[in-house]
mmCIF file of C-alpha atoms in Angstrom:
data_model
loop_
_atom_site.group_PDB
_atom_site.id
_atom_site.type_symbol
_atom_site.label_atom_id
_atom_site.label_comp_id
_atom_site.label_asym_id
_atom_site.label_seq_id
_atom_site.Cartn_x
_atom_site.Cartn_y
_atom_site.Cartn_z
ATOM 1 C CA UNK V 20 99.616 94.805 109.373
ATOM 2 C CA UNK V 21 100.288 91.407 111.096
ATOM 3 C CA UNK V 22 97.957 92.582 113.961
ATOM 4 C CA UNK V 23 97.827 89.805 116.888
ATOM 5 C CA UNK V 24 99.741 86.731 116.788
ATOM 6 C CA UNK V 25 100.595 83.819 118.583
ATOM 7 C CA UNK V 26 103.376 81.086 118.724
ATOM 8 C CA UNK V 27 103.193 78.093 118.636
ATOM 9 C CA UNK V 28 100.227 77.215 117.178
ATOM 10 C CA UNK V 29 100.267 73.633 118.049
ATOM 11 C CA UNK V 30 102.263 72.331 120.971
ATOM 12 C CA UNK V 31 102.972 69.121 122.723
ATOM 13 C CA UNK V 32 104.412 68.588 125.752
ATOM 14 C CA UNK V 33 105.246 66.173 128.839
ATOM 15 C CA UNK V 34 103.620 66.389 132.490
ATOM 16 C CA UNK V 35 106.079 68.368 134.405
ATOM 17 C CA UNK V 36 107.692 70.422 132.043
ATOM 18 C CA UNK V 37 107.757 73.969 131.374
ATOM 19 C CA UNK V 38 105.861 75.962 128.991
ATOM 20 C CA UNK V 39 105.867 79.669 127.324
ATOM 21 C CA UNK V 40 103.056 80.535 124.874
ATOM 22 C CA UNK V 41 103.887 83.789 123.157
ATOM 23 C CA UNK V 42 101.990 86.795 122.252
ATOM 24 C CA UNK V 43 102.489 89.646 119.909
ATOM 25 C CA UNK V 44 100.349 92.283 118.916
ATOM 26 C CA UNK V 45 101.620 95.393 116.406
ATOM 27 C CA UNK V 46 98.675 97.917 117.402
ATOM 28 C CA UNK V 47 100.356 99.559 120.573
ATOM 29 C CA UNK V 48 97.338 98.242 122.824
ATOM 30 C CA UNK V 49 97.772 98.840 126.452
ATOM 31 C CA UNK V 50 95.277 95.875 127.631
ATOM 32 C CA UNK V 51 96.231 92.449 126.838
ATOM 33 C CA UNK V 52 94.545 88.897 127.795
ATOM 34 C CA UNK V 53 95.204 85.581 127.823
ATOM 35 C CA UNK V 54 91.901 83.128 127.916
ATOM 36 C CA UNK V 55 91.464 79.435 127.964
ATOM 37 C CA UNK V 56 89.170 77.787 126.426
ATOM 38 C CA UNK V 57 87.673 74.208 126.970
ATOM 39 C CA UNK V 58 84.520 72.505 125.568
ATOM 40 C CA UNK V 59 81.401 73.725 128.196
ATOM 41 C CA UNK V 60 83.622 76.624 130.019
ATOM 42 C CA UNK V 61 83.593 79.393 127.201
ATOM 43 C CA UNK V 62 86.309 81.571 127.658
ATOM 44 C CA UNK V 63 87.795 82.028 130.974
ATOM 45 C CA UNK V 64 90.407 84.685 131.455
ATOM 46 C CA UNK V 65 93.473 83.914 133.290
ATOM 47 C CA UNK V 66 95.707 87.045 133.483
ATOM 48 C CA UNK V 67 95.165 90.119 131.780
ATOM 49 C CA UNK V 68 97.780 92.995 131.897
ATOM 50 C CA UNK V 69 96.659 97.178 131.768
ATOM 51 C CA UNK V 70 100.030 97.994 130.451
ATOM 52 C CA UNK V 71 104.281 96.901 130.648
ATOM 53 C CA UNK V 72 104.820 96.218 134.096
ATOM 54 C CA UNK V 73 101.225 95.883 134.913
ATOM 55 C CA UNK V 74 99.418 92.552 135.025
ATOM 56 C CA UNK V 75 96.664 90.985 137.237
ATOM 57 C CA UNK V 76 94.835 87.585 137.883
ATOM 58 C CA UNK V 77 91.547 86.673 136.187
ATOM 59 C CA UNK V 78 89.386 83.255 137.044
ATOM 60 C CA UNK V 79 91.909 80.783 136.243
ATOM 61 C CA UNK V 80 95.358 82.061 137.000
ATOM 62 C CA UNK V 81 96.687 78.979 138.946
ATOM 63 C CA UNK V 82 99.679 77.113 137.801
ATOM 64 C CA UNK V 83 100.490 79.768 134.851
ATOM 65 C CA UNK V 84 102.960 82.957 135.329
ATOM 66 C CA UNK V 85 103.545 86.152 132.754
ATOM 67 C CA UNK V 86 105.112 88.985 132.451
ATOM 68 C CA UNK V 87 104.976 92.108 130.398
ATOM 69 C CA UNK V 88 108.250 93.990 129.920
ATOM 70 C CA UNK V 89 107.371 95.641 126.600
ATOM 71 C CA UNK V 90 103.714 96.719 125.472
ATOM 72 C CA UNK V 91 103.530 94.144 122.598
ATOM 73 C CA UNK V 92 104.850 91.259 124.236
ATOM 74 C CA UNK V 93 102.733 89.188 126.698
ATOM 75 C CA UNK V 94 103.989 85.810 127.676
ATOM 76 C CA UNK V 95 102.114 83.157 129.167
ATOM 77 C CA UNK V 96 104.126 80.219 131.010
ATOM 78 C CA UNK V 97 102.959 77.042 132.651
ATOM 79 C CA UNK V 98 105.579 76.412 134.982
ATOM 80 C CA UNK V 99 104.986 73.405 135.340
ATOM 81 C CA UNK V 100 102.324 71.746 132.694
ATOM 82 C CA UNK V 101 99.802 69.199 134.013
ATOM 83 C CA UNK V 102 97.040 67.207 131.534
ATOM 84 C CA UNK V 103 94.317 69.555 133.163
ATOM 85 C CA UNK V 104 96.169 72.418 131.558
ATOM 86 C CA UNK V 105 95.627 70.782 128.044
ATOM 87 C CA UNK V 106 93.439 73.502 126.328
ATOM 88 C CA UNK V 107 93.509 75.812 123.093
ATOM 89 C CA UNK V 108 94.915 79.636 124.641
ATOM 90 C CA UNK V 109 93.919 83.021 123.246
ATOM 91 C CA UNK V 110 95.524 86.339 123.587
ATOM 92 C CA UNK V 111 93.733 89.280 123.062
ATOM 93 C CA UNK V 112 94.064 92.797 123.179
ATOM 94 C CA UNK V 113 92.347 95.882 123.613
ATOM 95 C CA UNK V 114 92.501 99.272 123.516
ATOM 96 C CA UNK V 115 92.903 102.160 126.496
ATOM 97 C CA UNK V 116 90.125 104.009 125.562
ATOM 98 C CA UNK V 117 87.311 103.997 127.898
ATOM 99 C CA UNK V 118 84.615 101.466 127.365
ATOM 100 C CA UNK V 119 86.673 100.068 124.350
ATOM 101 C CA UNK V 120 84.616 97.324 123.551
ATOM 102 C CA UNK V 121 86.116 95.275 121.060
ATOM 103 C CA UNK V 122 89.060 92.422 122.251
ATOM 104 C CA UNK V 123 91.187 91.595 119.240
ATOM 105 C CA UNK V 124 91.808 87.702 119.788
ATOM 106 C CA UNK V 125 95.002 85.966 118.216
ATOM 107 C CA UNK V 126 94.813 82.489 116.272
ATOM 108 C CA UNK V 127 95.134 80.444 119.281
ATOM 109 C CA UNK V 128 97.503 78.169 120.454
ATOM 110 C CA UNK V 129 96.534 74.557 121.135
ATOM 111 C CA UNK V 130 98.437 72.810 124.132
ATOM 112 C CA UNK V 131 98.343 68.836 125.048
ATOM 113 C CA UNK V 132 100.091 68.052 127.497
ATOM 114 C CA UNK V 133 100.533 64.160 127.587
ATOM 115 C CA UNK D 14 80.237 88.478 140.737
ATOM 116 C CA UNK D 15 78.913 88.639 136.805
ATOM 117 C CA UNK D 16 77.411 85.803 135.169
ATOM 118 C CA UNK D 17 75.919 84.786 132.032
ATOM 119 C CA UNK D 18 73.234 82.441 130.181
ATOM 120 C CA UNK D 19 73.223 81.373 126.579
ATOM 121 C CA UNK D 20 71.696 78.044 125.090
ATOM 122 C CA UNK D 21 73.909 75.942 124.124
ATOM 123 C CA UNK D 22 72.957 74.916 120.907
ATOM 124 C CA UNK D 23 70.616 76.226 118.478
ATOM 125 C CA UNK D 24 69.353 74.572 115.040
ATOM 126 C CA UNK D 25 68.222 76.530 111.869
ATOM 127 C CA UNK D 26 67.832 76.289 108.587
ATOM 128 C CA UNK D 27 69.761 78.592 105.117
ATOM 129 C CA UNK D 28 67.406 81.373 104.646
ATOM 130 C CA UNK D 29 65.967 81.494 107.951
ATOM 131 C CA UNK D 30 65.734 83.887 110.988
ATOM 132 C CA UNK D 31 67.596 82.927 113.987
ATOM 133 C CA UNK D 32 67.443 84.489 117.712
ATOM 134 C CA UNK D 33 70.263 83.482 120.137
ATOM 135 C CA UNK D 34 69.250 84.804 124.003
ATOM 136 C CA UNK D 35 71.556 85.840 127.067
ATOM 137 C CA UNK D 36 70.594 86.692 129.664
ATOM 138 C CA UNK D 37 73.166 88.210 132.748
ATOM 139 C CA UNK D 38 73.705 88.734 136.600
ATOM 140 C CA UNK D 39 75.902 91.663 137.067
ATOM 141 C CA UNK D 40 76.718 94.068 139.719
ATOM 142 C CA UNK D 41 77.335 96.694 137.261
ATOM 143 C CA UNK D 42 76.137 96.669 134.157
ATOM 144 C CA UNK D 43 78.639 98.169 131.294
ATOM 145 C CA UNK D 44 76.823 96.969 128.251
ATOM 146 C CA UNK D 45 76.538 93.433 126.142
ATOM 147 C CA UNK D 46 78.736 92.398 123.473
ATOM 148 C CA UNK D 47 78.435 89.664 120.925
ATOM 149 C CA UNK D 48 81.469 87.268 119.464
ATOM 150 C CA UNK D 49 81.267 84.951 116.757
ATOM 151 C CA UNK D 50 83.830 81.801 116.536
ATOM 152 C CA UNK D 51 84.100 79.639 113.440
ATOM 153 C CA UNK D 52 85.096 75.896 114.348
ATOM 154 C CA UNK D 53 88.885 75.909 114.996
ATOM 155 C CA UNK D 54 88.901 80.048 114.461
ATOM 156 C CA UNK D 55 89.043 82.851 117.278
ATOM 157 C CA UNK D 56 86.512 84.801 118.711
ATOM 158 C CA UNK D 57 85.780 87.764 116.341
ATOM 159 C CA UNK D 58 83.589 91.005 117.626
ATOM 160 C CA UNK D 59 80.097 91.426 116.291
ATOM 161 C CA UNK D 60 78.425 94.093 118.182
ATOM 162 C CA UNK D 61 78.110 95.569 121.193
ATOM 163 C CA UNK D 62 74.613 97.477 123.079
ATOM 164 C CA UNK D 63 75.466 100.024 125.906
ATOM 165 C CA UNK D 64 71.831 101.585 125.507
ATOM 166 C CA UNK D 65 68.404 99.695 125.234
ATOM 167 C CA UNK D 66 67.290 99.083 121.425
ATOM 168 C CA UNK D 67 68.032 97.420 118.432
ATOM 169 C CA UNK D 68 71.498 97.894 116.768
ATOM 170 C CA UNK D 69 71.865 96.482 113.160
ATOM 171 C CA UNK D 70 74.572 95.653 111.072
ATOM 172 C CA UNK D 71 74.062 93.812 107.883
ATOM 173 C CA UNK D 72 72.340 90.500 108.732
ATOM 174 C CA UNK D 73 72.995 91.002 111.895
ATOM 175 C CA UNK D 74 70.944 92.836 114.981
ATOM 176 C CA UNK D 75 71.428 92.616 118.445
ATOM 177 C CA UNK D 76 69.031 94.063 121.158
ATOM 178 C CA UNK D 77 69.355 94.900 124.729
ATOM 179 C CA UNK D 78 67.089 95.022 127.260
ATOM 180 C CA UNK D 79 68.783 96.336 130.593
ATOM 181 C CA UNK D 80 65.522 96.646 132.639
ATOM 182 C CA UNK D 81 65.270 91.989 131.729
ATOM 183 C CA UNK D 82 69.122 91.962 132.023
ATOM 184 C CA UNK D 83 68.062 90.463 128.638
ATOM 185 C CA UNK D 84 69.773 90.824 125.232
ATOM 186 C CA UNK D 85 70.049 88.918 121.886
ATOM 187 C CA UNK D 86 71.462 88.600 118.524
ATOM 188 C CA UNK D 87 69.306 88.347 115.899
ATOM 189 C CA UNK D 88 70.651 86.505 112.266
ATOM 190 C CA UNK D 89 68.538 86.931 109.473
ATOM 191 C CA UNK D 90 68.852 85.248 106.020
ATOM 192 C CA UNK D 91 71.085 82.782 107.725
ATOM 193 C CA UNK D 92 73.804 81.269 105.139
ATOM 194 C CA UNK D 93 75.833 77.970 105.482
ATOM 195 C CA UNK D 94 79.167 80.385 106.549
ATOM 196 C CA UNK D 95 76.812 81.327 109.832
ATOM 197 C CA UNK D 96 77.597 78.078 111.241
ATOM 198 C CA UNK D 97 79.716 78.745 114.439
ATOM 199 C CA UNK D 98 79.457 79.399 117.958
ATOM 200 C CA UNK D 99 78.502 83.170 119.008
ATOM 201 C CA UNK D 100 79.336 84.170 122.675
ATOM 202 C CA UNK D 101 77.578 87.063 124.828
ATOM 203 C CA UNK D 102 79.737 88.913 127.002
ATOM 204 C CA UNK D 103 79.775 91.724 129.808
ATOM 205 C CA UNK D 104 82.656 94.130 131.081
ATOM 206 C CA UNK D 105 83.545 92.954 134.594
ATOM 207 C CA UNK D 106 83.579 95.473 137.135
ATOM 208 C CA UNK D 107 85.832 96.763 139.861
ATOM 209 C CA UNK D 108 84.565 99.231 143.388
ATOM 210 C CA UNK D 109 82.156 100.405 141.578
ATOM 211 C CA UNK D 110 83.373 101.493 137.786
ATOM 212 C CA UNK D 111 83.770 99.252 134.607
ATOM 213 C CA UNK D 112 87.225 96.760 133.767
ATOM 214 C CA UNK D 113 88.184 96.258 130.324
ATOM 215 C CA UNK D 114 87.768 92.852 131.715
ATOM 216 C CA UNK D 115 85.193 90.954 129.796
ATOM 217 C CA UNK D 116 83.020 87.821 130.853
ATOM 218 C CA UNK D 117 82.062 85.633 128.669
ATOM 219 C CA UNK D 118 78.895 83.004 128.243
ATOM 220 C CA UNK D 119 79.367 79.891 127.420
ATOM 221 C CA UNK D 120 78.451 80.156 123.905
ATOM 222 C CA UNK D 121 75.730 79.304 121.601
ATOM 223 C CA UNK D 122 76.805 76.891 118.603
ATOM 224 C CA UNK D 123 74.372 77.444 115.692
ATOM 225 C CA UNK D 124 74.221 74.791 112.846
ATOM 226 C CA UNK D 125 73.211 75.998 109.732
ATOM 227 C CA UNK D 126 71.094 73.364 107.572
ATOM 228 C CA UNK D 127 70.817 73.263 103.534
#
């Protein structure tokens, strides 16, 4: 049961390129996250998706784009990566159930971007 | 909007009892959860209070108090492997009715000492 996992784990990268942080998940949950998280900001949510074809914004969605064509995918791109982007990126997932409480969180990727 | 309050840093010792506080702003209350987050790990679910009370498990107990908009985790017989940061969070809300959106604190990072 690999359960929720992420790729890459660690990634460099230039100012100005583009970057896609992957997401997998083998439970069938409809919700999925993505977070960022820096040092005195927690975990801040920046899109979150209710099923395939169906994603929204959360608190920090600017600069980053995804998309959700199958329910265990959920890609996260940075269209164009800038050094305030450098961060270490969860996914998580959830299920439909109402008041579902518990977010399953994948390993984390951690992004520099030089 | 929802917001949440956590110290940042608590101190304690192996053996000891330790209570981390949040408190939360909310327009709609959908009861408290509790993550835990080992140095370089992801954010793992503890517990979660819809109801006002105590809920145990293990060494672990969190309490909720919705009348305060007050809860806390409570770690008792604290070992060296309950060094890590432990977050608070809240469902966000939408027109009225509960997201599976959560908000998260800032986190609490406990250090364990021999």
């Amino acid at each position: 049961d690999a359960g929720i996992t992420q790729s890459p784990r660690y990634k460099i990268t230039e100012t100005g390129r583009q970057v896609t942080l992957m997401c997998h998940q083998t439970w069938s949950h409809s919700y999925m996250f993505w977070y960022r998280q820096d040092l005195g900001h927690g975990l801040r949510l920046i899109y979150y998706s209710a099923a395939a074809d169906i994603t929204d914004k959360g608190e920090v969605p600017d600069g980053y784009v995804v998309s959700r064509s199958k329910t265990e995918n959920f890609p996260l791109t940075l269209e164009s990566a800038t050094r305030s982007q450098t961060s270490v990126y969860f996914c998580a997932s959830s299920s439909e159930l109402a008041y579902q409480e518990t977010q399953y969180f994948g390993p984390g990727t951690r992004l520099l971007v030089l | 909007g929802q917001s949440l309050e956590q110290p940042s840093e608590v101190t304690a010792v192996e053996g000891a009892i330790v209570q981390i506080n949040c408190t939360y702003q909310t327009s709609g209350f959908y009861g408290l959860s509790w993550y835990q987050q080992h140095d370089g790990g992801a954010p793992t679910f503890l517990s979660y209070n819809a109801l006002d009370g105590l809920e145990e498990t293990g060494r672990f107990s969190s309490f909720l108090s919705r009348s305060d908009s007050y809860g806390y985790l409570l770690l008792q017989e604290l070992q060296m492997k309950d060094s890590a940061s432990y977050f608070c969070a809240v469902r966000d809300s939408l027109r009225g009715g509960a997201t599976n959106k959560l908000i998260f604190g800032t986190g609490t990072l406990l250090a364990v000492q021999p």
